[in-house]
């Protein structure tokens, strides 16, 4: 599914506003859904609200689909379970599957009629065959990194007693059933409160590999009549050469390209946790002291890499959180490369992040004189200097604080004083003062001829 537009009647700070998420006339991809969207705007203009509205839209499609598949009747959702006035004032258009047909859930549709709308527009098969309808990445996702970076304590009950083998097997089978259920979900929430089984599913290949390697080692020891350390090591090496550690692929294709900018990388040999990070010189980093930015990268990149995101819509709030500007610079290309067939919606305060989008992919939210939110597209070209993005799209002028503005006025005033100063020694002092001010603030070279 690709979202192609929103029309909002009267909902919160939005009043009769439309968003067209298709490439404009004259663009090489004219008429096609935007591959990525960036919402920009000052606090309170509704960036996060838009992300949540779009996510709710896909969630209701899932509700309607599940009802048709499981009950064969209209989905019965109480008014308490939806935001007040949400669907009644919202029309969202989308394209589904390989067709270019755009369908719109009309305003004022009753939630109980959503299943009928899905059925009437022949979307049942399209939605059934969609791998993940939506993935929402909240600003609390870094808090979930512990589930990826810490080794789970297994085979004990809450009181610390060792379980029997039967209890262990039953627990593992139950876990596998839950992981299988998670793998089939159409909607995923990545953030604080996400189910533990989601992260177990994301890590399933690593956990399976660790469990199998442990079992192989135990079997080798049990089947060796005369214990030989060298033979055990050789047999384990042989097994590992035939069964590639999934951490190696994870490191090369997902995490290392960005972790290298932190002078870090994935430790592919250390199995003390599903994901272990080390310095490029080989020193293991204790997971508890990893930076918030590093944790956020691991907790966002790994799911996008592991989940099947074909035809998914991914909503990402503030991807720049806790990240230094040099990391932000390639961040959007990095995330989109992990899910190349998905459609991304980002909300950001960063001009560096915004510079990774084409003007038609930027939607700048702003208040009008009545306090209502309006929207316009960006004008700065993709890859433009972030300072130009701030001026042209963020509408920030001047860009420098008052101290900088005062310094520039003084810089201009010194040029006039130098030109009119008759005393040569005083003129040289003023030239030196102006040169220092220009160097300190990197002001442009003056056009005045200071020698006259």
Short mmCIF file of C-alpha atoms in Angstrom, two decimals:
data_model
loop_
_atom_site.label_atom_id
_atom_site.label_comp_id
_atom_site.label_asym_id
_atom_site.label_seq_id
_atom_site.Cartn_x
_atom_site.Cartn_y
_atom_site.Cartn_z
CA UNK A 1 0.00 0.00 0.00
CA UNK A 2 1.18 3.52 -0.82
CA UNK A 3 -0.57 6.57 0.63
CA UNK A 4 -1.19 9.19 -2.05
CA UNK A 5 -2.99 11.97 -0.19
CA UNK A 6 -4.90 13.25 2.82
CA UNK A 7 -7.83 15.63 3.02
CA UNK A 8 -8.67 16.85 6.54
CA UNK A 9 -11.90 18.70 7.22
CA UNK A 10 -11.89 19.96 10.81
CA UNK A 11 -9.66 17.98 13.16
CA UNK A 12 -7.65 19.53 15.98
CA UNK A 13 -5.41 22.28 14.53
CA UNK A 14 -6.22 21.31 10.92
CA UNK A 15 -8.97 23.09 9.01
CA UNK A 16 -9.76 22.10 5.40
CA UNK A 17 -6.23 21.16 4.38
CA UNK A 18 -5.04 18.80 1.65
CA UNK A 19 -1.77 16.94 1.15
CA UNK A 20 -0.85 15.43 -2.23
CA UNK A 21 1.71 12.65 -1.81
CA UNK A 22 2.38 12.06 -5.51
CA UNK A 23 5.23 13.30 -7.70
CA UNK A 24 4.20 16.49 -9.54
CA UNK A 25 3.78 17.15 -13.24
CA UNK A 26 7.10 17.20 -15.08
CA UNK A 27 8.85 14.97 -12.56
CA UNK A 28 10.33 11.71 -13.97
CA UNK A 29 7.98 9.82 -11.59
CA UNK A 30 4.98 12.04 -12.33
CA UNK A 31 1.78 10.76 -10.72
CA UNK A 32 3.44 7.99 -8.74
CA UNK A 33 3.22 7.89 -4.92
CA UNK A 34 6.07 9.70 -3.17
CA UNK A 35 8.71 7.25 -2.02
CA UNK A 36 9.49 9.34 1.04
CA UNK A 37 7.82 12.28 2.76
CA UNK A 38 9.25 14.78 5.23
CA UNK A 39 7.02 16.84 7.55
CA UNK A 40 8.68 20.05 8.76
CA UNK A 41 7.25 22.65 11.08
CA UNK A 42 7.51 24.37 14.42
CA UNK A 43 6.28 22.62 17.55
CA UNK A 44 2.50 22.36 17.64
CA UNK A 45 1.88 22.37 13.88
CA UNK A 46 0.95 18.69 13.90
CA UNK A 47 3.88 16.71 12.48
CA UNK A 48 3.56 13.85 14.94
CA UNK A 49 -0.24 14.07 14.75
CA UNK A 50 -0.07 13.48 10.99
CA UNK A 51 2.14 10.43 11.47
CA UNK A 52 -0.29 9.01 14.01
CA UNK A 53 -3.31 9.75 11.82
CA UNK A 54 -1.74 7.90 8.91
CA UNK A 55 -0.84 5.01 11.16
CA UNK A 56 -4.40 4.84 12.50
CA UNK A 57 -5.67 4.74 8.92
CA UNK A 58 -3.64 1.61 8.18
CA UNK A 59 -4.63 0.14 11.56
CA UNK A 60 -8.33 0.45 10.71
CA UNK A 61 -7.74 -1.30 7.40
CA UNK A 62 -6.19 -4.18 9.35
CA UNK A 63 -9.14 -4.24 11.77
CA UNK A 64 -11.60 -4.40 8.90
CA UNK A 65 -9.60 -7.10 7.12
CA UNK A 66 -9.23 -9.26 10.23
CA UNK A 67 -12.96 -9.06 10.84
CA UNK A 68 -13.81 -10.15 7.31
CA UNK A 69 -11.35 -13.04 7.45
CA UNK A 70 -12.25 -14.25 10.94
CA UNK A 71 -15.94 -13.44 11.30
CA UNK A 72 -17.23 -12.74 7.81
CA UNK A 73 -19.23 -9.81 9.12
CA UNK A 74 -18.91 -6.07 9.68
CA UNK A 75 -16.27 -5.00 12.14
CA UNK A 76 -17.82 -3.73 15.38
CA UNK A 77 -15.63 -1.03 16.89
CA UNK A 78 -16.97 1.19 19.63
CA UNK A 79 -16.62 4.94 19.43
CA UNK A 80 -14.43 4.89 22.55
CA UNK A 81 -11.75 3.01 20.65
CA UNK A 82 -11.16 5.73 18.04
CA UNK A 83 -10.12 9.39 18.45
CA UNK A 84 -13.10 11.69 18.53
CA UNK A 85 -13.85 13.01 15.05
CA UNK A 86 -10.97 11.12 13.49
CA UNK A 87 -12.47 9.20 10.57
CA UNK A 88 -15.46 11.51 10.30
CA UNK A 89 -13.21 14.41 9.26
CA UNK A 90 -10.51 12.60 7.32
CA UNK A 91 -10.22 11.30 3.78
CA UNK A 92 -7.05 9.38 2.91
CA UNK A 93 -6.31 8.11 -0.59
CA UNK A 94 -4.04 5.18 -1.33
CA UNK A 95 -2.88 2.93 -4.14
CA UNK A 96 -2.79 -0.80 -3.58
CA UNK A 97 -0.73 -3.58 -5.10
CA UNK A 98 0.54 -3.27 -8.65
CA UNK A 99 -2.38 -1.14 -9.82
CA UNK A 100 -2.30 2.62 -10.08
CA UNK A 101 -5.90 2.88 -8.88
CA UNK A 102 -6.27 5.37 -6.05
CA UNK A 103 -8.99 4.67 -3.53
CA UNK A 104 -10.20 7.04 -0.86
CA UNK A 105 -11.92 6.22 2.40
CA UNK A 106 -14.60 8.95 2.30
CA UNK A 107 -15.26 11.42 5.05
CA UNK A 108 -18.10 10.61 7.43
CA UNK A 109 -17.72 6.85 6.91
CA UNK A 110 -18.97 4.95 9.92
CA UNK A 111 -16.31 2.77 11.46
CA UNK A 112 -18.66 -0.20 11.41
CA UNK A 113 -18.89 0.12 7.62
CA UNK A 114 -15.13 -0.05 7.09
CA UNK A 115 -15.18 -3.78 6.37
CA UNK A 116 -17.83 -3.22 3.71
CA UNK A 117 -15.69 -0.52 2.13
CA UNK A 118 -12.72 -2.90 2.01
CA UNK A 119 -14.88 -5.63 0.49
CA UNK A 120 -16.59 -3.35 -2.05
CA UNK A 121 -13.25 -2.10 -3.35
CA UNK A 122 -11.90 -5.67 -3.67
CA UNK A 123 -9.06 -4.99 -1.23
CA UNK A 124 -9.28 -8.22 0.75
CA UNK A 125 -6.72 -10.09 -1.34
CA UNK A 126 -4.47 -7.03 -1.66
CA UNK A 127 -4.39 -6.54 2.10
CA UNK A 128 -4.00 -10.27 2.78
CA UNK A 129 -0.96 -10.39 0.52
CA UNK A 130 0.64 -7.25 1.97
CA UNK A 131 3.46 -8.27 4.29
CA UNK A 132 3.40 -5.32 6.67
CA UNK A 133 0.82 -2.62 6.20
CA UNK A 134 2.50 -0.17 8.57
CA UNK A 135 5.53 0.16 10.83
CA UNK A 136 5.52 3.02 13.34
CA UNK A 137 8.84 4.05 14.93
CA UNK A 138 8.20 6.19 18.00
CA UNK A 139 10.62 8.54 19.74
CA UNK A 140 10.95 6.04 22.62
CA UNK A 141 12.47 3.29 20.48
CA UNK A 142 15.98 3.68 21.95
CA UNK A 143 14.60 2.41 25.26
CA UNK A 144 13.92 -0.93 23.57
CA UNK A 145 17.56 -1.47 22.64
CA UNK A 146 18.13 -3.45 25.83
CA UNK A 147 16.06 -6.27 24.35
CA UNK A 148 18.58 -6.51 21.50
CA UNK A 149 21.75 -5.91 23.48
CA UNK A 150 21.19 -8.05 26.57
CA UNK A 151 21.27 -11.85 26.83
CA UNK A 152 18.01 -13.31 28.02
CA UNK A 153 18.11 -15.45 31.17
CA UNK A 154 16.44 -18.73 30.23
CA UNK A 155 15.07 -21.87 31.83
CA UNK A 156 14.28 -20.45 35.27
CA UNK A 157 10.98 -19.66 36.87
CA UNK A 158 10.45 -16.36 38.74
CA UNK A 159 11.68 -17.96 41.99
CA UNK A 160 14.98 -19.07 40.49
CA UNK A 161 14.27 -22.83 40.38
CA UNK A 162 15.62 -24.83 37.43
CA UNK A 163 12.79 -26.03 35.18
CA UNK A 164 12.44 -29.57 33.93
CA UNK A 165 13.24 -30.40 30.30
CA UNK A 166 9.52 -30.78 29.64
CA UNK A 167 8.85 -27.31 31.03
CA UNK A 168 11.73 -25.90 28.99
CA UNK A 169 10.38 -27.50 25.78
CA UNK A 170 6.85 -26.28 26.48
CA UNK A 171 8.15 -22.75 27.07
CA UNK A 172 10.14 -22.78 23.84
CA UNK A 173 7.20 -24.12 21.83
CA UNK A 174 4.95 -21.42 23.26
CA UNK A 175 7.56 -18.82 22.37
CA UNK A 176 7.79 -20.15 18.81
CA UNK A 177 4.01 -19.93 18.44
CA UNK A 178 4.05 -16.31 19.59
CA UNK A 179 6.95 -15.45 17.26
CA UNK A 180 5.06 -17.04 14.37
CA UNK A 181 2.01 -14.93 15.25
CA UNK A 182 4.11 -11.76 15.36
CA UNK A 183 5.62 -12.54 11.96
CA UNK A 184 2.15 -12.40 10.39
CA UNK A 185 1.09 -9.06 11.90
CA UNK A 186 0.17 -6.36 9.39
CA UNK A 187 0.93 -3.49 11.76
CA UNK A 188 4.08 -3.10 13.90
CA UNK A 189 4.82 -0.64 16.73
CA UNK A 190 8.50 -0.02 17.48
CA UNK A 191 8.88 1.82 20.74
CA UNK A 192 8.36 1.60 24.46
CA UNK A 193 5.73 -1.02 25.17
CA UNK A 194 6.37 -3.09 22.05
CA UNK A 195 5.88 -6.79 22.85
CA UNK A 196 8.97 -8.74 23.78
CA UNK A 197 8.01 -11.37 21.22
CA UNK A 198 8.47 -8.79 18.45
CA UNK A 199 12.13 -8.39 19.30
CA UNK A 200 12.47 -12.18 19.69
CA UNK A 201 11.11 -12.52 16.16
CA UNK A 202 13.56 -9.93 14.86
CA UNK A 203 16.42 -11.79 16.57
CA UNK A 204 15.12 -15.30 15.82
CA UNK A 205 17.91 -16.29 13.39
CA UNK A 206 20.61 -15.19 15.86
CA UNK A 207 18.94 -16.89 18.82
CA UNK A 208 18.41 -20.09 16.80
CA UNK A 209 22.05 -20.07 15.74
CA UNK A 210 23.27 -19.61 19.32
CA UNK A 211 21.02 -22.39 20.61
CA UNK A 212 22.05 -24.77 17.84
CA UNK A 213 25.76 -24.09 18.32
CA UNK A 214 25.38 -24.75 22.06
CA UNK A 215 23.57 -28.03 21.35
CA UNK A 216 26.23 -29.07 18.83
CA UNK A 217 28.96 -28.43 21.37
CA UNK A 218 27.13 -30.51 24.00
CA UNK A 219 26.60 -33.39 21.55
CA UNK A 220 30.24 -33.36 20.55
CA UNK A 221 31.30 -33.58 24.18
CA UNK A 222 28.75 -36.33 24.98
CA UNK A 223 29.72 -38.40 21.92
CA UNK A 224 33.46 -38.22 22.50
CA UNK A 225 34.69 -41.39 24.22
CA UNK A 226 38.11 -40.02 24.96
CA UNK A 227 37.84 -36.28 25.44
CA UNK A 228 40.07 -34.34 23.04
CA UNK A 229 40.13 -30.57 23.19
CA UNK A 230 41.70 -30.28 19.74
CA UNK A 231 39.11 -32.56 18.15
CA UNK A 232 36.28 -30.66 19.80
CA UNK A 233 37.65 -27.36 18.48
CA UNK A 234 38.10 -28.81 14.97
CA UNK A 235 34.56 -30.22 14.93
CA UNK A 236 33.09 -26.93 16.09
CA UNK A 237 35.06 -25.04 13.44
CA UNK A 238 33.73 -27.44 10.81
CA UNK A 239 30.15 -26.89 11.96
CA UNK A 240 30.60 -23.10 11.98
CA UNK A 241 32.08 -23.14 8.49
CA UNK A 242 28.97 -24.94 7.27
CA UNK A 243 26.56 -22.71 9.25
CA UNK A 244 27.33 -19.04 8.80
CA UNK A 245 26.77 -16.88 11.86
CA UNK A 246 23.87 -14.50 11.01
CA UNK A 247 25.71 -11.76 12.91
CA UNK A 248 28.18 -11.58 10.02
CA UNK A 249 25.49 -10.71 7.48
CA UNK A 250 23.84 -8.37 9.97
CA UNK A 251 27.13 -6.55 10.49
CA UNK A 252 28.03 -6.21 6.81
CA UNK A 253 24.62 -5.37 5.35
CA UNK A 254 22.93 -3.50 8.18
CA UNK A 255 24.73 -2.09 11.21
CA UNK A 256 28.42 -1.63 10.38
CA UNK A 257 27.97 0.90 7.54
CA UNK A 258 26.71 3.44 10.10
CA UNK A 259 28.43 2.15 13.25
CA UNK A 260 31.77 2.72 11.51
CA UNK A 261 31.09 6.45 11.78
CA UNK A 262 31.17 5.96 15.56
CA UNK A 263 34.40 3.93 15.15
CA UNK A 264 32.38 0.92 16.27
CA UNK A 265 31.29 -2.35 14.70
CA UNK A 266 29.33 -5.51 15.50
CA UNK A 267 31.30 -8.20 17.33
CA UNK A 268 30.50 -11.28 15.23
CA UNK A 269 32.26 -13.72 17.55
CA UNK A 270 30.96 -12.63 20.95
CA UNK A 271 27.68 -14.40 21.74
CA UNK A 272 27.19 -12.92 25.20
CA UNK A 273 24.17 -11.08 23.77
CA UNK A 274 22.26 -11.08 20.45
CA UNK A 275 24.09 -7.90 19.37
CA UNK A 276 27.45 -6.96 20.86
CA UNK A 277 29.28 -3.80 19.83
CA UNK A 278 33.04 -3.34 19.93
CA UNK A 279 35.53 -0.66 18.98
CA UNK A 280 37.27 -1.08 15.65
CA UNK A 281 40.42 -1.89 17.63
CA UNK A 282 38.62 -4.88 19.16
CA UNK A 283 37.54 -3.73 22.62
CA UNK A 284 34.03 -4.80 23.62
CA UNK A 285 31.72 -1.96 24.67
CA UNK A 286 29.54 -2.73 27.67
CA UNK A 287 25.99 -2.37 26.43
CA UNK A 288 24.92 -0.35 29.45
CA UNK A 289 27.29 2.49 28.49
CA UNK A 290 26.44 2.70 24.80
CA UNK A 291 25.25 6.18 23.81
CA UNK A 292 21.55 6.88 23.30
CA UNK A 293 22.25 7.60 19.63
CA UNK A 294 23.95 4.23 19.14
CA UNK A 295 21.09 2.43 20.85
CA UNK A 296 18.57 4.23 18.66
CA UNK A 297 20.41 3.19 15.51
CA UNK A 298 20.50 -0.45 16.56
CA UNK A 299 16.85 -0.44 17.64
CA UNK A 300 15.63 1.15 14.39
CA UNK A 301 17.96 -0.25 11.73
CA UNK A 302 17.74 -3.89 12.80
CA UNK A 303 13.92 -4.14 12.56
CA UNK A 304 13.87 -2.43 9.14
CA UNK A 305 16.54 -4.87 7.95
CA UNK A 306 14.88 -7.99 9.38
CA UNK A 307 11.19 -7.28 8.74
CA UNK A 308 9.68 -7.88 5.31
CA UNK A 309 8.86 -4.29 4.36
CA UNK A 310 7.67 -4.79 0.80
CA UNK A 311 4.69 -2.46 0.19
CA UNK A 312 4.87 -1.30 3.81
CA UNK A 313 4.37 2.25 4.97
CA UNK A 314 6.91 3.31 7.61
CA UNK A 315 6.31 6.23 9.96
CA UNK A 316 9.40 7.65 11.70
CA UNK A 317 9.27 10.47 14.25
CA UNK A 318 12.48 12.54 14.61
CA UNK A 319 15.13 10.17 13.20
CA UNK A 320 17.84 12.70 14.14
CA UNK A 321 17.26 12.24 17.88
CA UNK A 322 20.58 12.05 19.83
CA UNK A 323 22.66 11.91 16.64
CA UNK A 324 25.58 14.19 15.72
CA UNK A 325 25.22 16.14 12.42
CA UNK A 326 27.74 13.98 10.54
CA UNK A 327 25.58 10.91 11.26
CA UNK A 328 22.39 12.75 10.27
CA UNK A 329 23.83 13.61 6.86
CA UNK A 330 23.45 10.11 5.39
CA UNK A 331 20.68 8.87 7.66
CA UNK A 332 17.71 9.01 5.27
CA UNK A 333 19.56 7.21 2.48
CA UNK A 334 20.64 4.61 5.04
CA UNK A 335 17.13 3.88 6.30
CA UNK A 336 15.55 3.83 2.84
CA UNK A 337 18.24 1.41 1.64
CA UNK A 338 17.21 -1.02 4.39
CA UNK A 339 13.59 -0.99 3.17
CA UNK A 340 13.82 -0.06 -0.54
CA UNK A 341 10.24 -1.09 -1.42
CA UNK A 342 8.58 0.74 1.47
CA UNK A 343 7.10 4.23 1.60
CA UNK A 344 8.57 6.42 4.38
CA UNK A 345 6.98 9.28 6.30
CA UNK A 346 9.37 11.28 8.51
CA UNK A 347 8.80 14.18 10.91
CA UNK A 348 11.88 16.26 11.69
CA UNK A 349 13.27 19.48 13.17
CA UNK A 350 16.64 18.99 11.44
CA UNK A 351 17.60 20.91 8.27
CA UNK A 352 20.26 18.24 7.66
CA UNK A 353 17.58 15.54 7.55
CA UNK A 354 15.33 17.77 5.40
CA UNK A 355 18.11 18.30 2.85
CA UNK A 356 17.89 14.61 1.89
CA UNK A 357 14.43 15.17 0.35
CA UNK A 358 13.33 16.66 -2.94
CA UNK A 359 11.28 19.89 -2.64
CA UNK A 360 8.07 18.03 -3.55
CA UNK A 361 8.78 15.52 -0.77
CA UNK A 362 8.99 18.25 1.89
CA UNK A 363 5.77 19.47 3.50
CA UNK A 364 6.28 22.60 5.59
CA UNK A 365 3.56 23.13 8.21
CA UNK A 366 3.02 26.66 9.50
CA UNK A 367 0.40 28.72 11.35
CA UNK A 368 -1.56 31.41 9.55
CA UNK A 369 -2.76 34.64 11.20
CA UNK A 370 -5.76 32.77 12.67
CA UNK A 371 -3.63 30.08 14.25
CA UNK A 372 -4.73 27.44 11.75
CA UNK A 373 -2.16 25.10 10.21
CA UNK A 374 -1.35 25.55 6.54
CA UNK A 375 1.06 23.65 4.35
CA UNK A 376 3.41 24.34 1.45
CA UNK A 377 6.07 22.34 -0.35
CA UNK A 378 9.78 22.98 -0.04
CA UNK A 379 11.76 25.06 -2.51
CA UNK A 380 15.42 24.29 -1.74
CA UNK A 381 16.87 21.57 -4.00
CA UNK A 382 17.73 18.15 -2.62
CA UNK A 383 21.21 18.10 -1.08
CA UNK A 384 21.23 21.87 -0.54
CA UNK A 385 23.27 23.45 2.25
CA UNK A 386 21.30 23.03 5.51
CA UNK A 387 21.63 26.80 6.06
CA UNK A 388 19.76 27.35 2.79
CA UNK A 389 17.14 24.84 3.93
CA UNK A 390 16.72 26.85 7.14
CA UNK A 391 16.21 30.08 5.20
CA UNK A 392 14.11 28.83 2.30
CA UNK A 393 12.02 26.05 3.84
CA UNK A 394 12.12 26.48 7.61
CA UNK A 395 11.58 30.23 7.19
CA UNK A 396 14.25 31.20 9.70
CA UNK A 397 15.59 34.69 9.06
CA UNK A 398 17.92 35.81 10.44
CA UNK A 399 19.65 32.52 11.20
CA UNK A 400 22.02 33.88 13.83
CA UNK A 401 21.19 35.00 17.39
CA UNK A 402 21.04 38.67 18.34
CA UNK A 403 24.74 38.70 19.30
CA UNK A 404 25.68 37.61 15.79
CA UNK A 405 23.39 40.21 14.19
CA UNK A 406 24.96 42.94 16.36
CA UNK A 407 28.43 41.74 15.40
CA UNK A 408 27.59 41.92 11.68
CA UNK A 409 26.22 45.44 12.05
CA UNK A 410 29.43 46.42 13.80
CA UNK A 411 31.39 44.75 10.99
CA UNK A 412 29.56 46.87 8.39
CA UNK A 413 29.93 50.02 10.52
CA UNK A 414 33.69 49.47 10.80
CA UNK A 415 33.96 49.46 7.00
CA UNK A 416 32.39 52.93 6.89
CA UNK A 417 34.57 54.20 9.72
CA UNK A 418 37.71 52.87 8.04
CA UNK A 419 36.83 54.64 4.81
CA UNK A 420 36.28 57.99 6.58
CA UNK A 421 39.13 57.78 9.13
CA UNK A 422 41.85 60.40 8.23
CA UNK A 423 44.42 59.18 10.79
CA UNK A 424 46.51 56.35 9.25
CA UNK A 425 47.42 54.70 12.58
CA UNK A 426 43.79 54.73 13.77
CA UNK A 427 42.67 53.42 10.38
CA UNK A 428 45.09 50.47 10.73
CA UNK A 429 43.69 49.73 14.19
CA UNK A 430 40.14 49.72 12.82
CA UNK A 431 41.20 47.45 9.93
CA UNK A 432 42.76 45.01 12.42
CA UNK A 433 39.62 45.09 14.61
CA UNK A 434 37.39 44.45 11.60
CA UNK A 435 39.62 41.65 10.29
CA UNK A 436 39.46 39.88 13.67
CA UNK A 437 35.66 40.25 13.81
CA UNK A 438 35.36 38.90 10.26
CA UNK A 439 37.58 35.92 11.05
CA UNK A 440 35.75 35.15 14.30
CA UNK A 441 32.32 35.10 12.61
CA UNK A 442 33.42 34.08 9.10
CA UNK A 443 31.71 37.14 7.60
CA UNK A 444 31.94 37.62 3.83
CA UNK A 445 34.73 39.77 2.39
CA UNK A 446 33.67 43.43 2.20
CA UNK A 447 33.07 45.07 -1.13
CA UNK A 448 34.32 48.45 0.13
CA UNK A 449 37.83 49.51 -0.84
CA UNK A 450 39.36 49.96 2.57
CA UNK A 451 42.57 51.43 1.16
CA UNK A 452 40.88 54.67 0.13
#
